[in-house]
Every structure is written in structure tokens, then in C-alpha cells.
PDB file of C-alpha atoms and ligand atoms in Angstrom:
ATOM      1  CA  MET A 262    -113.450 -86.843  53.581  1.00 39.00           C
ATOM      2  CA  THR A 263    -111.619 -90.320  53.277  1.00 40.00           C
ATOM      3  CA  ASP A 264    -111.270 -92.370  55.860  1.00 44.00           C
ATOM      4  CA  PRO A 265    -107.894 -92.976  57.500  1.00 44.00           C
ATOM      5  CA  THR A 266    -108.350 -97.076  58.759  1.00 45.00           C
ATOM      6  CA  ASP A 267    -109.531 -97.123  55.209  1.00 47.00           C
ATOM      7  CA  ASP A 268    -106.742 -98.730  53.340  1.00 47.00           C
ATOM      8  CA  ASN A 269    -108.217-100.611  50.787  1.00 50.00           C
ATOM      9  CA  ASP A 270    -106.821 -98.733  47.391  1.00 54.00           C
ATOM     10  CA  VAL A 271    -103.200 -99.276  49.168  1.00 59.00           C
ATOM     11  CA  PRO A 272    -101.517-102.299  48.248  1.00 67.00           C
ATOM     12  CA  LYS A 273    -100.058-103.545  51.300  1.00 72.00           C
ATOM     13  CA  PRO A 274     -96.324-103.616  51.827  1.00 80.00           C
ATOM     14  CA  ILE A 275     -95.095-106.487  50.420  1.00 84.00           C
ATOM     15  CA  VAL A 276     -92.955-108.657  53.169  1.00 87.00           C
ATOM     16  CA  HIS A 277     -90.992-111.420  52.183  1.00 92.00           C
ATOM     17  CA  GLY A 278     -92.384-114.782  53.507  1.00 89.00           C
ATOM     18  CA  VAL A 279     -95.713-114.453  54.219  1.00 91.00           C
ATOM     19  CA  ALA A 280     -98.640-115.227  53.004  1.00 94.00           C
ATOM     20  CA  SER A 281    -101.334-112.735  51.758  1.00 95.00           C
ATOM     21  CA  ALA A 282    -104.758-113.620  50.783  1.00 96.00           C
ATOM     22  CA  LEU A 283    -105.819-111.955  47.099  1.00 96.00           C
ATOM     23  CA  SER A 284    -109.104-113.334  46.462  1.00 97.00           C
ATOM     24  CA  PRO A 285    -111.070-116.787  47.541  1.00 96.00           C
ATOM     25  CA  LEU A 286    -108.702-119.257  46.166  1.00 98.00           C
ATOM     26  CA  VAL A 287    -105.299-117.122  45.631  1.00 98.00           C
ATOM     27  CA  ARG A 288    -102.239-116.596  48.285  1.00 98.00           C
ATOM     28  CA  ARG A 289     -98.721-114.815  47.647  1.00 98.00           C
ATOM     29  CA  ILE A 290     -95.770-115.355  48.992  1.00 98.00           C
ATOM     30  CA  VAL A 291     -92.859-113.277  47.881  1.00 97.00           C
ATOM     31  CA  ALA A 292     -89.181-114.849  48.225  1.00 97.00           C
ATOM     32  CA  ASN A 293     -86.664-112.417  49.529  1.00 96.00           C
ATOM     33  CA  ASN A 294     -84.979-112.152  46.287  1.00 96.00           C
ATOM     34  CA  PRO A 295     -85.003-108.204  45.406  1.00 94.00           C
ATOM     35  CA  GLY A 296     -83.269-106.470  42.668  1.00 91.00           C
ATOM     36  CA  MET A 297     -82.557-104.800  39.736  1.00 86.00           C
ATOM     37  CA  MET A 298     -84.238-107.163  37.324  1.00 87.00           C
ATOM     38  CA  THR A 299     -86.717-108.453  40.174  1.00 92.00           C
ATOM     39  CA  GLY A 300     -88.876-105.780  41.652  1.00 91.00           C
ATOM     40  CA  PRO A 301     -89.549-106.384  45.605  1.00 94.00           C
ATOM     41  CA  GLY A 302     -88.782-109.975  44.672  1.00 96.00           C
ATOM     42  CA  THR A 303     -90.675-112.664  43.103  1.00 97.00           C
ATOM     43  CA  ASN A 304     -94.273-113.749  43.219  1.00 98.00           C
ATOM     44  CA  THR A 305     -94.589-116.975  44.476  1.00 98.00           C
ATOM     45  CA  TYR A 306     -98.892-117.781  44.273  1.00 98.00           C
ATOM     46  CA  LEU A 307    -100.755-120.289  45.566  1.00 98.00           C
ATOM     47  CA  VAL A 308    -103.967-121.195  43.993  1.00 98.00           C
ATOM     48  CA  GLY A 309    -106.525-123.457  45.794  1.00 98.00           C
ATOM     49  CA  ILE A 310    -107.199-124.247  48.867  1.00 96.00           C
ATOM     50  CA  ASP A 311    -107.816-129.060  49.086  1.00 96.00           C
ATOM     51  CA  GLU A 312    -105.724-128.806  46.375  1.00 98.00           C
ATOM     52  CA  ILE A 313    -103.372-126.267  45.342  1.00 98.00           C
ATOM     53  CA  VAL A 314    -100.764-125.251  42.797  1.00 98.00           C
ATOM     54  CA  VAL A 315     -98.138-123.665  43.100  1.00 98.00           C
ATOM     55  CA  ILE A 316     -97.030-121.205  40.729  1.00 98.00           C
ATOM     56  CA  ASP A 317     -93.196-120.134  40.311  1.00 98.00           C
ATOM     57  CA  PRO A 318     -91.329-121.715  43.595  1.00 98.00           C
ATOM     58  CA  GLY A 319     -88.819-118.791  43.047  1.00 98.00           C
ATOM     59  CA  PRO A 320     -85.238-119.010  43.949  1.00 97.00           C
ATOM     60  CA  ALA A 321     -83.755-122.267  46.240  1.00 97.00           C
ATOM     61  CA  ASP A 322     -84.612-120.982  49.338  1.00 97.00           C
ATOM     62  CA  ALA A 323     -84.838-122.730  52.128  1.00 97.00           C
ATOM     63  CA  ALA A 324     -87.443-119.935  53.826  1.00 97.00           C
ATOM     64  CA  HIS A 325     -89.193-119.646  50.826  1.00 98.00           C
ATOM     65  CA  LEU A 326     -89.751-123.300  50.072  1.00 98.00           C
ATOM     66  CA  ASP A 327     -90.767-123.510  53.754  1.00 98.00           C
ATOM     67  CA  ALA A 328     -93.022-120.802  54.236  1.00 97.00           C
ATOM     68  CA  ILE A 329     -94.719-121.707  50.644  1.00 98.00           C
ATOM     69  CA  ALA A 330     -94.933-125.594  52.565  1.00 97.00           C
ATOM     70  CA  GLY A 331     -95.927-124.329  55.789  1.00 97.00           C
ATOM     71  CA  CYS A 332     -98.990-123.209  53.959  1.00 96.00           C
ATOM     72  CA  GLY A 333     -99.822-125.629  51.420  1.00 94.00           C
ATOM     73  CA  GLY A 334     -98.150-128.757  53.005  1.00 88.00           C
ATOM     74  CA  ASP A 335     -99.586-132.092  51.101  1.00 91.00           C
ATOM     75  CA  ARG A 336    -101.831-130.577  49.611  1.00 97.00           C
ATOM     76  CA  ILE A 337     -99.804-128.604  47.154  1.00 98.00           C
ATOM     77  CA  ARG A 338    -100.090-131.389  44.239  1.00 98.00           C
ATOM     78  CA  TRP A 339     -98.835-129.495  41.354  1.00 98.00           C
ATOM     79  CA  ILE A 340     -95.752-126.830  41.008  1.00 98.00           C
ATOM     80  CA  VAL A 341     -95.622-125.021  37.918  1.00 98.00           C
ATOM     81  CA  CYS A 342     -93.054-122.439  36.475  1.00 98.00           C
ATOM     82  CA  THR A 343     -94.296-119.740  34.338  1.00 98.00           C
ATOM     83  CA  HIS A 344     -90.817-120.110  32.304  1.00 98.00           C
ATOM     84  CA  THR A 345     -86.897-121.261  33.569  1.00 98.00           C
ATOM     85  CA  HIS A 346     -85.642-117.949  34.292  1.00 97.00           C
ATOM     86  CA  VAL A 347     -83.894-118.575  37.396  1.00 96.00           C
ATOM     87  CA  ASP A 348     -85.651-116.126  39.247  1.00 97.00           C
ATOM     88  CA  HIS A 349     -88.804-119.224  38.533  1.00 98.00           C
ATOM     89  CA  PHE A 350     -87.319-122.652  38.874  1.00 97.00           C
ATOM     90  CA  PRO A 351     -84.672-123.693  40.707  1.00 98.00           C
ATOM     91  CA  GLY A 352     -86.772-123.684  43.796  1.00 98.00           C
ATOM     92  CA  VAL A 353     -88.918-126.573  42.530  1.00 98.00           C
ATOM     93  CA  THR A 354     -86.769-129.132  43.416  1.00 98.00           C
ATOM     94  CA  GLY A 355     -86.800-128.663  47.131  1.00 98.00           C
ATOM     95  CA  LEU A 356     -90.504-127.866  46.710  1.00 98.00           C
ATOM     96  CA  LYS A 357     -90.934-131.206  45.353  1.00 98.00           C
ATOM     97  CA  GLU A 358     -88.642-132.794  48.207  1.00 97.00           C
ATOM     98  CA  ARG A 359     -90.796-131.113  50.520  1.00 97.00           C
ATOM     99  CA  THR A 360     -94.124-131.981  48.744  1.00 97.00           C
ATOM    100  CA  GLY A 361     -93.626-134.852  46.150  1.00 96.00           C
ATOM    101  CA  ALA A 362     -96.575-132.844  44.350  1.00 98.00           C
ATOM    102  CA  GLU A 363     -96.164-133.153  39.697  1.00 98.00           C
ATOM    103  CA  VAL A 364     -94.054-130.157  37.773  1.00 98.00           C
ATOM    104  CA  LEU A 365     -95.066-128.907  35.154  1.00 98.00           C
ATOM    105  CA  ALA A 366     -93.668-126.803  32.478  1.00 98.00           C
ATOM    106  CA  PHE A 367     -93.595-125.623  29.110  1.00 98.00           C
ATOM    107  CA  ASP A 368     -90.696-127.685  28.724  1.00 98.00           C
ATOM    108  CA  ALA A 369     -87.718-128.915  30.686  1.00 97.00           C
ATOM    109  CA  ARG A 370     -84.573-126.421  29.721  1.00 96.00           C
ATOM    110  CA  ASP A 371     -81.931-124.009  31.813  1.00 97.00           C
ATOM    111  CA  GLY A 372     -82.012-127.433  34.343  1.00 96.00           C
ATOM    112  CA  LEU A 373     -85.311-127.564  35.429  1.00 97.00           C
ATOM    113  CA  GLU A 374     -86.707-131.078  35.273  1.00 97.00           C
ATOM    114  CA  ILE A 375     -90.556-131.421  34.572  1.00 98.00           C
ATOM    115  CA  ASP A 376     -93.055-134.561  35.121  1.00 98.00           C
ATOM    116  CA  ARG A 377     -95.523-133.245  31.969  1.00 97.00           C
ATOM    117  CA  SER A 378     -95.337-130.581  29.759  1.00 98.00           C
ATOM    118  CA  LEU A 379     -97.911-127.977  29.569  1.00 98.00           C
ATOM    119  CA  GLY A 380     -98.957-126.605  25.795  1.00 98.00           C
ATOM    120  CA  ASP A 381    -101.233-123.934  24.797  1.00 98.00           C
ATOM    121  CA  GLY A 382    -105.050-124.345  26.614  1.00 98.00           C
ATOM    122  CA  ASP A 383    -103.726-127.705  28.763  1.00 98.00           C
ATOM    123  CA  LEU A 384    -105.697-127.855  31.687  1.00 98.00           C
ATOM    124  CA  ILE A 385    -105.129-128.338  35.439  1.00 98.00           C
ATOM    125  CA  GLU A 386    -108.108-129.318  36.827  1.00 97.00           C
ATOM    126  CA  ALA A 387    -108.622-129.780  40.422  1.00 97.00           C
ATOM    127  CA  THR A 388    -111.931-130.048  42.705  1.00 94.00           C
ATOM    128  CA  GLU A 389    -112.391-126.415  43.575  1.00 95.00           C
ATOM    129  CA  PHE A 390    -110.919-124.780  40.372  1.00 97.00           C
ATOM    130  CA  VAL A 391    -109.722-124.752  36.498  1.00 97.00           C
ATOM    131  CA  LEU A 392    -106.603-123.638  35.477  1.00 98.00           C
ATOM    132  CA  ARG A 393    -105.438-123.057  32.128  1.00 98.00           C
ATOM    133  CA  ALA A 394    -101.944-122.799  30.653  1.00 98.00           C
ATOM    134  CA  VAL A 395    -101.453-119.788  27.557  1.00 98.00           C
ATOM    135  CA  HIS A 396     -98.737-119.956  25.295  1.00 98.00           C
ATOM    136  CA  THR A 397     -97.111-116.788  25.490  1.00 98.00           C
ATOM    137  CA  PRO A 398     -93.373-116.625  23.935  1.00 98.00           C
ATOM    138  CA  GLY A 399     -91.717-112.829  23.925  1.00 97.00           C
ATOM    139  CA  HIS A 400     -90.017-112.937  27.591  1.00 97.00           C
ATOM    140  CA  ALA A 401     -88.844-116.250  26.814  1.00 98.00           C
ATOM    141  CA  SER A 402     -89.146-118.844  23.839  1.00 98.00           C
ATOM    142  CA  ASN A 403     -91.402-121.042  26.711  1.00 98.00           C
ATOM    143  CA  HIS A 404     -93.112-118.666  28.990  1.00 98.00           C
ATOM    144  CA  LEU A 405     -96.450-119.850  29.727  1.00 98.00           C
ATOM    145  CA  CYS A 406     -99.274-117.503  31.761  1.00 98.00           C
ATOM    146  CA  PHE A 407    -102.307-119.341  33.937  1.00 98.00           C
ATOM    147  CA  VAL A 408    -105.650-118.058  33.740  1.00 98.00           C
ATOM    148  CA  LEU A 409    -107.973-119.006  36.812  1.00 98.00           C
ATOM    149  CA  GLU A 410    -111.351-118.537  35.200  1.00 94.00           C
ATOM    150  CA  GLN A 411    -113.365-119.326  38.609  1.00 95.00           C
ATOM    151  CA  GLU A 412    -111.966-115.681  39.133  1.00 97.00           C
ATOM    152  CA  ARG A 413    -110.987-114.362  35.777  1.00 96.00           C
ATOM    153  CA  MET A 414    -107.459-113.701  37.754  1.00 98.00           C
ATOM    154  CA  LEU A 415    -103.882-113.699  35.198  1.00 98.00           C
ATOM    155  CA  PHE A 416    -101.336-115.280  36.467  1.00 98.00           C
ATOM    156  CA  SER A 417     -98.483-113.424  33.876  1.00 98.00           C
ATOM    157  CA  GLY A 418     -95.721-114.595  34.760  1.00 98.00           C
ATOM    158  CA  ASP A 419     -92.467-111.951  33.355  1.00 97.00           C
ATOM    159  CA  HIS A 420     -94.732-111.080  30.196  1.00 98.00           C
ATOM    160  CA  ILE A 421     -96.289-108.547  32.875  1.00 97.00           C
ATOM    161  CA  MET A 422     -95.402-106.917  35.596  1.00 94.00           C
ATOM    162  CA  GLU A 423     -95.852-104.357  38.035  1.00 93.00           C
ATOM    163  CA  GLY A 424     -94.246-101.795  38.261  1.00 86.00           C
ATOM    164  CA  SER A 425     -91.661-101.852  35.389  1.00 85.00           C
ATOM    165  CA  THR A 426     -91.834-103.060  31.624  1.00 87.00           C
ATOM    166  CA  VAL A 427     -90.825-106.496  30.914  1.00 92.00           C
ATOM    167  CA  VAL A 428     -86.533-107.252  29.067  1.00 92.00           C
ATOM    168  CA  ILE A 429     -87.046-109.157  25.501  1.00 95.00           C
ATOM    169  CA  ARG A 430     -83.793-110.350  25.155  1.00 95.00           C
ATOM    170  CA  PRO A 431     -83.232-111.966  21.570  1.00 96.00           C
ATOM    171  CA  PRO A 432     -82.603-115.249  20.417  1.00 94.00           C
ATOM    172  CA  ASP A 433     -85.273-116.268  23.125  1.00 97.00           C
ATOM    173  CA  GLY A 434     -86.643-113.632  23.287  1.00 97.00           C
ATOM    174  CA  ASP A 435     -89.005-112.225  20.614  1.00 97.00           C
ATOM    175  CA  MET A 436     -90.405-108.881  20.048  1.00 98.00           C
ATOM    176  CA  ALA A 437     -93.148-109.650  17.681  1.00 98.00           C
ATOM    177  CA  ALA A 438     -94.258-112.730  19.360  1.00 98.00           C
ATOM    178  CA  TYR A 439     -94.369-110.339  22.517  1.00 98.00           C
ATOM    179  CA  LEU A 440     -96.765-108.030  21.432  1.00 98.00           C
ATOM    180  CA  GLU A 441     -98.842-110.889  19.810  1.00 98.00           C
ATOM    181  CA  GLN A 442     -99.196-112.373  23.071  1.00 98.00           C
ATOM    182  CA  LEU A 443    -100.301-108.818  24.778  1.00 97.00           C
ATOM    183  CA  GLU A 444    -103.265-108.063  21.963  1.00 96.00           C
ATOM    184  CA  ARG A 445    -104.072-112.162  22.571  1.00 97.00           C
ATOM    185  CA  LEU A 446    -104.209-111.541  26.491  1.00 97.00           C
ATOM    186  CA  LYS A 447    -105.848-108.652  25.893  1.00 94.00           C
ATOM    187  CA  GLY A 448    -109.157-110.287  23.710  1.00 93.00           C
ATOM    188  CA  LEU A 449    -109.147-113.239  26.470  1.00 93.00           C
ATOM    189  CA  ARG A 450    -112.473-114.698  27.338  1.00 84.00           C
ATOM    190  CA  PRO A 451    -113.602-114.504  29.843  1.00 81.00           C
ATOM    191  CA  ARG A 452    -112.686-110.971  30.020  1.00 91.00           C
ATOM    192  CA  LEU A 453    -110.251-110.233  32.857  1.00 95.00           C
ATOM    193  CA  ARG A 454    -110.230-108.662  36.348  1.00 96.00           C
ATOM    194  CA  SER A 455    -107.031-108.977  37.779  1.00 97.00           C
ATOM    195  CA  ILE A 456    -103.321-109.726  36.878  1.00 98.00           C
ATOM    196  CA  ALA A 457    -100.719-111.677  39.494  1.00 98.00           C
ATOM    197  CA  PRO A 458     -98.099-110.686  37.930  1.00 98.00           C
ATOM    198  CA  GLY A 459     -94.111-112.444  38.559  1.00 98.00           C
ATOM    199  CA  HIS A 460     -92.887-109.449  40.290  1.00 97.00           C
ATOM    200  CA  GLY A 461     -94.916-106.718  41.840  1.00 95.00           C
ATOM    201  CA  HIS A 462     -98.148-105.803  43.597  1.00 96.00           C
ATOM    202  CA  LEU A 463    -101.545-107.207  42.428  1.00 97.00           C
ATOM    203  CA  ILE A 464    -102.837-105.216  38.749  1.00 97.00           C
ATOM    204  CA  GLU A 465    -106.665-104.665  38.996  1.00 95.00           C
ATOM    205  CA  GLN A 466    -106.454-102.975  35.527  1.00 95.00           C
ATOM    206  CA  PRO A 467    -105.942-105.510  33.581  1.00 96.00           C
ATOM    207  CA  ALA A 468    -106.812-103.994  29.730  1.00 95.00           C
ATOM    208  CA  ALA A 469    -105.348-100.165  30.948  1.00 95.00           C
ATOM    209  CA  LYS A 470    -102.516-101.659  32.360  1.00 96.00           C
ATOM    210  CA  ILE A 471    -101.973-104.366  29.219  1.00 97.00           C
ATOM    211  CA  ASP A 472    -102.849-100.538  26.644  1.00 96.00           C
ATOM    212  CA  GLU A 473    -100.192 -99.419  28.902  1.00 96.00           C
ATOM    213  CA  TYR A 474     -97.864-101.615  27.453  1.00 96.00           C
ATOM    214  CA  LEU A 475     -98.539-101.879  23.388  1.00 97.00           C
ATOM    215  CA  GLN A 476     -98.078 -98.014  23.629  1.00 97.00           C
ATOM    216  CA  HIS A 477     -94.766 -98.078  25.303  1.00 95.00           C
ATOM    217  CA  ARG A 478     -93.315-100.816  22.905  1.00 96.00           C
ATOM    218  CA  ALA A 479     -94.993 -98.831  19.892  1.00 97.00           C
ATOM    219  CA  MET A 480     -93.858 -95.178  21.221  1.00 96.00           C
ATOM    220  CA  ARG A 481     -90.073 -97.117  22.053  1.00 96.00           C
ATOM    221  CA  GLU A 482     -90.412 -98.772  17.736  1.00 97.00           C
ATOM    222  CA  GLU A 483     -90.946 -95.270  16.242  1.00 96.00           C
ATOM    223  CA  GLN A 484     -88.254 -93.787  18.573  1.00 96.00           C
ATOM    224  CA  ILE A 485     -85.940 -96.167  17.307  1.00 97.00           C
ATOM    225  CA  VAL A 486     -87.103 -95.945  13.694  1.00 96.00           C
ATOM    226  CA  GLU A 487     -87.135 -91.892  13.555  1.00 96.00           C
ATOM    227  CA  ALA A 488     -82.844 -92.598  14.856  1.00 95.00           C
ATOM    228  CA  LEU A 489     -82.275 -95.023  12.271  1.00 95.00           C
ATOM    229  CA  ARG A 490     -84.107 -92.114  10.245  1.00 95.00           C
ATOM    230  CA  THR A 491     -81.733 -89.264  11.113  1.00 95.00           C
ATOM    231  CA  ALA A 492     -78.961 -90.854  10.875  1.00 93.00           C
ATOM    232  CA  GLY A 493     -78.651 -92.882   8.342  1.00 91.00           C
ATOM    233  CA  THR A 494     -76.764 -95.735   9.492  1.00 93.00           C
ATOM    234  CA  THR A 495     -76.389 -96.449  12.966  1.00 95.00           C
ATOM    235  CA  THR A 496     -75.902 -98.402  15.678  1.00 96.00           C
ATOM    236  CA  ILE A 497     -77.448-100.266  19.187  1.00 97.00           C
ATOM    237  CA  ASP A 498     -75.007 -97.934  20.965  1.00 95.00           C
ATOM    238  CA  ALA A 499     -75.211 -95.086  19.647  1.00 96.00           C
ATOM    239  CA  ILE A 500     -79.611 -95.218  19.705  1.00 96.00           C
ATOM    240  CA  VAL A 501     -79.227 -96.353  23.705  1.00 96.00           C
ATOM    241  CA  LYS A 502     -77.224 -93.317  24.190  1.00 95.00           C
ATOM    242  CA  LEU A 503     -80.091 -90.937  22.169  1.00 95.00           C
ATOM    243  CA  LEU A 504     -82.981 -92.835  24.008  1.00 95.00           C
ATOM    244  CA  TYR A 505     -82.326 -93.834  27.680  1.00 94.00           C
ATOM    245  CA  THR A 506     -81.063 -90.849  28.919  1.00 92.00           C
ATOM    246  CA  ASP A 507     -82.478 -90.998  32.051  1.00 91.00           C
ATOM    247  CA  THR A 508     -81.603 -95.062  32.681  1.00 90.00           C
ATOM    248  CA  PRO A 509     -78.517 -96.020  34.932  1.00 90.00           C
ATOM    249  CA  ASP A 510     -75.818 -96.896  32.870  1.00 91.00           C
ATOM    250  CA  ASP A 511     -75.780-100.752  34.740  1.00 90.00           C
ATOM    251  CA  LEU A 512     -78.756-100.722  33.042  1.00 90.00           C
ATOM    252  CA  LEU A 513     -77.728 -99.759  29.164  1.00 93.00           C
ATOM    253  CA  PRO A 514     -76.830-103.184  28.698  1.00 93.00           C
ATOM    254  CA  MET A 515     -81.064-104.717  28.883  1.00 92.00           C
ATOM    255  CA  ALA A 516     -82.176-101.359  27.126  1.00 94.00           C
ATOM    256  CA  ALA A 517     -79.644-102.197  24.306  1.00 96.00           C
ATOM    257  CA  SER A 518     -81.623-105.666  24.405  1.00 95.00           C
ATOM    258  CA  THR A 519     -84.475-104.107  23.524  1.00 95.00           C
ATOM    259  CA  VAL A 520     -83.656-102.019  21.139  1.00 96.00           C
ATOM    260  CA  TRP A 521     -82.018-105.332  19.012  1.00 97.00           C
ATOM    261  CA  ALA A 522     -85.227-106.958  20.051  1.00 97.00           C
ATOM    262  CA  HIS A 523     -86.961-104.124  18.333  1.00 97.00           C
ATOM    263  CA  LEU A 524     -84.673-104.236  15.005  1.00 97.00           C
ATOM    264  CA  ARG A 525     -85.387-107.623  14.426  1.00 97.00           C
ATOM    265  CA  LYS A 526     -89.391-107.332  14.167  1.00 97.00           C
ATOM    266  CA  LEU A 527     -88.739-104.159  11.850  1.00 97.00           C
ATOM    267  CA  LYS A 528     -85.994-106.275   9.747  1.00 96.00           C
ATOM    268  CA  ASP A 529     -88.525-108.951   9.623  1.00 96.00           C
ATOM    269  CA  GLU A 530     -91.452-106.641   8.449  1.00 96.00           C
ATOM    270  CA  GLY A 531     -88.963-105.362   6.004  1.00 96.00           C
ATOM    271  CA  ARG A 532     -88.924-101.751   7.056  1.00 95.00           C
ATOM    272  CA  VAL A 533     -84.639-102.489   8.338  1.00 95.00           C
ATOM    273  CA  SER A 534     -81.869-103.540   7.680  1.00 95.00           C
ATOM    274  CA  GLY A 535     -79.006-105.047   9.794  1.00 93.00           C
ATOM    275  CA  HIS A 536     -77.974-108.155  11.969  1.00 85.00           C
ATOM    276  CA  GLU A 537     -76.047-107.973  15.515  1.00 88.00           C
ATOM    277  CA  LEU A 538     -75.877-107.029  18.724  1.00 89.00           C
ATOM    278  CA  GLU A 539     -73.186-104.796  17.316  1.00 89.00           C
ATOM    279  CA  GLY A 540     -73.446-103.724  14.465  1.00 90.00           C
ATOM    280  CA  ASP A 541     -74.739-101.521  11.763  1.00 94.00           C
ATOM    281  CA  TRP A 542     -78.480-100.584  11.052  1.00 96.00           C
ATOM    282  CA  ALA A 543     -80.287 -98.428   8.701  1.00 94.00           C
ATOM    283  CA  VAL A 544     -83.974 -98.049   7.485  1.00 92.00           C
ATOM    284  CA  VAL A 545     -84.337 -99.935   4.231  1.00 89.00           C
TER     285      VAL A 545
HETATM  286 ZN1   ZN B1260     -88.919-112.810  36.953  1.00 74.34          ZN
END
């Protein structure tokens, strides 16, 4: 019999602007920017107690930044960004004003200004923990994930999300790189215990989630190759109409990007010919 007061297995509903503890070292505050591309909103993580790293301050939303600063105060030493998409970094400026923290990311781009760049394997060393950067191009060429070794937790940004798959939008998005990095994350040592995504709930079965992602992409690639084989020569538009029958109209441009990303990968492998988002594609 289940105990109705025991809700351990049910993720708590996401409430904007309120810090929730995910582990001894990690708290999450969700920005109030829910939407088609952001799920319940952007997750901002505070890692550490005495010295804090903030991962992805999210949009430039004063209430959200006040909540982060209220939670960490001058113990916030570092602000890091997983990548430079607009739902993740514009809050940097306001949070730096509030805390004086050092800003770190893979590079300065899209309007993000940084104090120091982080590359693959670089460490942020606090008194109680170490956070390791993992360069994971795919969703964005400057995407970083972070591993909190002490808790075997991966902060996955938009490389892995809870509740949906990820949009890969060429040319900055790259499907081959994306899949390669998924495989790499799967093989990380120490083995991951959980994944804290950029959007959605904590993922408690990391290997199963990554496998699900890999299988989904493999299936999609197979469907695209099959569609090309059947049609001989076809367009991305036609492939999207064929494969994304249940997708709402306003998401179809995203689907087209993803199909394009698959086709670019297949082209690099010498399996298809074609070039642009709008244009003919064929099997070789
Ligand atoms: Zn995002």
C-alpha cells in the first residue's frame, strides 16, 4: 500500500522564484519565463554553501535576480553560463551588479561579457567542492556542461532537458557533435547519479535518459533516410510534413532545423547530397 503522505517519488511542482534544495550542495530557483522553448522556465542552480557558483542566471528579470542574490548574497563568487542563448545568460549583468561575482563561460558571444573563459576540463575550485567544465558542442557550439564530482551530478544546460528533446539549429547547432557529446557524457567517470537540466526536473536515471535521447535521434535519422530513399529527391519541408504529423504548426520551423541538422550529419558521412535548409536533398 502506498502512503499518501510519502511523495518522495513525485517531483514537487515547480514554483518560480523560490529556492528548492536538490541535494546537500545544490539549490534550484526557476525563472518565471515558461514557454514553448523553456518548459516550466530556465533553471538557475546555486552550488555550494560558503562559496557559491551560480549556473545560468537566466533572463534579465529583476525578481529572479533578487531571489538568487537573496539566497546566496556575497557568498556568490562565480557566475557561469552553459551557453549564450537568451533564456540563459542576460541575467549575468544584473547578478554581477548585485554580487560582484566573477563571470565565466566558454566565450564572450551574443552580448555576454565574461571575466574568464572556461574550456574543457577546467575547474572551479571552491572550499567544499570542485566543479568541472565539459565542453559539449551540439545545441550551441559554445555549450558547457558542469560536473559536480562530490555529488556525481551533471549540470547539463540545454544539452539534455527533462520533458522534451533538444532543438539543434544549424549552423551553430551540430548534430554529429551533439551525439558525440551525448556518448561522452554517458561514459563520464565518476558515473553520474543525477542530471540537473537547464529546463525541467532533476533527472534521476542519467544513463536511461541519455540512452532514450540516443535512440530517439537514431530513429529520427533512420526515418529521414527512409523518406529520402522513398522520394528519391525531396525537400526538408516535405520530410517535416511526413514525419512530424503530431507537431503543432508553430513548432514546425524547429522541426525543420532538426531535420536539416540530421541531413548535414548524413552529408558529412557521405550518405546524402544537398545543401541548404531550402533546397533539394537526395540519397547518394
Ligand atoms: Zn534554454
